Amino acid sequence: MAEYVYPAIFHPNEDGSYTITYPDLPGCISEGKSLGNAIYMAQSALTQWIEYLTDKKQPIHLASDFDSVEIIQGEFINLIRVDIKDSHAVKRTVSIPKWMDDKVIESGLSLSRVLQDALKEKLNVG
């Protein structure tokens, strides 16, 4: 899992919503209807942006120093942190009894899906 922390600029709008931009990630923009929603949306946008860059094998620029980010009156900066999980499939060799494999095939289940679901439950992760 990789951790990313970027400064985000929050611009309050007249209707009480916020527009969020990332000076280090041009084009990464989001909006939130309230401050709490804006922080949630900022995390969501950053997660999707980093996942996209990773998937497309594009460089991920380093975050600016908090104090070097310029804002205009009324705006504020908040650091946004996200953890990115590598979701690429990996092959693992597992052993199960022959009778169990027969039942899996018979039932039409995907052994990979069942294993993933069981591991998620066991590890208490979503």
Short mmCIF file of C-alpha atoms in Angstrom, two decimals:
data_model
loop_
_atom_site.label_atom_id
_atom_site.label_comp_id
_atom_site.label_asym_id
_atom_site.label_seq_id
_atom_site.Cartn_x
_atom_site.Cartn_y
_atom_site.Cartn_z
CA MET A 1 0.00 0.00 0.00
CA ALA A 2 1.33 3.43 -0.90
CA GLU A 3 0.57 6.60 1.03
CA TYR A 4 0.19 9.97 -0.68
CA VAL A 5 -0.25 13.38 0.95
CA TYR A 6 -0.98 16.45 -1.16
CA PRO A 7 -1.99 20.00 -0.35
CA ALA A 8 -5.45 20.80 -1.68
CA ILE A 9 -6.85 24.29 -2.16
CA PHE A 10 -10.42 24.75 -0.96
CA HIS A 11 -12.28 27.62 -2.58
CA PRO A 12 -15.60 28.50 -0.89
CA ASN A 13 -18.45 29.22 -3.30
CA GLU A 14 -21.38 31.59 -2.74
CA ASP A 15 -23.83 28.70 -2.25
CA GLY A 16 -21.80 27.23 0.65
CA SER A 17 -20.14 24.57 -1.48
CA TYR A 18 -16.40 24.22 -2.05
CA THR A 19 -14.31 23.71 -5.15
CA ILE A 20 -11.15 21.71 -4.53
CA THR A 21 -8.02 21.79 -6.69
CA TYR A 22 -4.57 20.27 -6.35
CA PRO A 23 -1.77 22.58 -7.49
CA ASP A 24 0.55 19.59 -8.05
CA LEU A 25 -2.01 17.61 -10.05
CA PRO A 26 -3.37 19.83 -12.83
CA GLY A 27 -6.86 18.74 -13.81
CA CYS A 28 -7.60 17.02 -10.49
CA ILE A 29 -10.65 19.00 -9.41
CA SER A 30 -13.64 18.18 -7.24
CA GLU A 31 -16.51 19.85 -5.41
CA GLY A 32 -18.29 19.32 -2.14
CA LYS A 33 -21.66 20.62 -0.95
CA SER A 34 -20.34 21.24 2.57
CA LEU A 35 -16.91 21.34 4.17
CA GLY A 36 -17.19 17.74 5.38
CA ASN A 37 -18.41 16.59 1.99
CA ALA A 38 -15.63 18.60 0.30
CA ILE A 39 -12.94 16.82 2.35
CA TYR A 40 -14.49 13.46 1.46
CA MET A 41 -14.66 14.44 -2.21
CA ALA A 42 -11.05 15.69 -2.10
CA GLN A 43 -9.90 12.27 -0.86
CA SER A 44 -11.98 10.50 -3.48
CA ALA A 45 -10.63 12.67 -6.30
CA LEU A 46 -7.03 12.22 -5.15
CA THR A 47 -7.46 8.45 -4.89
CA GLN A 48 -8.93 8.19 -8.39
CA TRP A 49 -6.27 10.51 -9.84
CA ILE A 50 -3.34 8.56 -8.36
CA GLU A 51 -4.90 5.22 -9.37
CA TYR A 52 -5.34 6.52 -12.92
CA LEU A 53 -1.72 7.73 -13.14
CA THR A 54 -0.49 4.42 -11.74
CA ASP A 55 -2.64 2.40 -14.13
CA LYS A 56 -1.44 4.42 -17.13
CA LYS A 57 2.18 4.24 -15.89
CA GLN A 58 2.43 8.02 -15.84
CA PRO A 59 4.71 9.87 -13.42
CA ILE A 60 3.25 10.96 -10.09
CA HIS A 61 4.67 14.37 -9.25
CA LEU A 62 5.89 15.04 -5.74
CA ALA A 63 3.71 17.16 -3.49
CA SER A 64 4.61 20.80 -2.96
CA ASP A 65 5.68 22.04 0.41
CA PHE A 66 2.60 23.27 2.28
CA ASP A 67 4.08 26.76 2.76
CA SER A 68 4.88 27.22 -0.95
CA VAL A 69 1.27 26.86 -2.14
CA GLU A 70 -0.22 30.21 -3.13
CA ILE A 71 -3.85 30.98 -2.42
CA ILE A 72 -6.13 33.96 -2.89
CA GLN A 73 -8.24 35.61 -0.22
CA GLY A 74 -10.97 33.34 1.12
CA GLU A 75 -9.27 30.10 0.09
CA PHE A 76 -7.51 27.74 2.46
CA ILE A 77 -5.17 24.79 2.14
CA ASN A 78 -5.69 21.39 3.70
CA LEU A 79 -3.46 18.35 3.42
CA ILE A 80 -5.27 15.35 1.97
CA ARG A 81 -3.95 11.85 2.66
CA VAL A 82 -4.88 8.68 0.77
CA ASP A 83 -3.68 5.10 0.80
CA ILE A 84 -3.58 3.41 -2.59
CA LYS A 85 -3.89 -0.34 -2.73
CA ASP A 86 -2.29 -2.19 -5.63
CA SER A 87 -5.27 -4.13 -7.02
CA HIS A 88 -3.44 -5.87 -9.85
CA ALA A 89 -4.04 -9.60 -9.85
CA VAL A 90 -1.20 -11.89 -8.84
CA LYS A 91 -1.01 -15.62 -9.39
CA ARG A 92 -0.66 -17.80 -6.30
CA THR A 93 -0.57 -21.55 -6.09
CA VAL A 94 -3.05 -22.94 -3.58
CA SER A 95 -3.83 -26.50 -2.63
CA ILE A 96 -7.32 -27.79 -1.88
CA PRO A 97 -8.61 -31.34 -1.63
CA LYS A 98 -9.77 -32.90 -4.91
CA TRP A 99 -13.33 -33.38 -3.62
CA MET A 100 -13.51 -29.63 -2.81
CA ASP A 101 -12.26 -28.70 -6.29
CA ASP A 102 -14.89 -31.00 -7.80
CA LYS A 103 -17.61 -29.26 -5.77
CA VAL A 104 -16.36 -25.83 -6.84
CA ILE A 105 -16.48 -26.82 -10.51
CA GLU A 106 -19.88 -28.48 -10.03
CA SER A 107 -21.35 -25.38 -8.43
CA GLY A 108 -19.97 -22.97 -11.04
CA LEU A 109 -18.23 -20.88 -8.40
CA SER A 110 -15.11 -18.89 -9.15
CA LEU A 111 -12.40 -20.19 -6.83
CA SER A 112 -10.53 -16.89 -7.14
CA ARG A 113 -13.63 -14.88 -6.14
CA VAL A 114 -14.41 -17.18 -3.19
CA LEU A 115 -10.81 -16.95 -1.97
CA GLN A 116 -10.76 -13.15 -2.33
CA ASP A 117 -14.07 -12.80 -0.46
CA ALA A 118 -12.90 -15.13 2.33
CA LEU A 119 -9.61 -13.27 2.70
CA LYS A 120 -11.36 -9.90 2.82
CA GLU A 121 -13.63 -11.18 5.57
CA LYS A 122 -10.74 -12.77 7.49
CA LEU A 123 -8.58 -9.65 7.16
CA ASN A 124 -11.51 -7.33 7.89
CA VAL A 125 -10.91 -5.21 4.81
CA GLY A 126 -13.36 -3.90 2.21
#
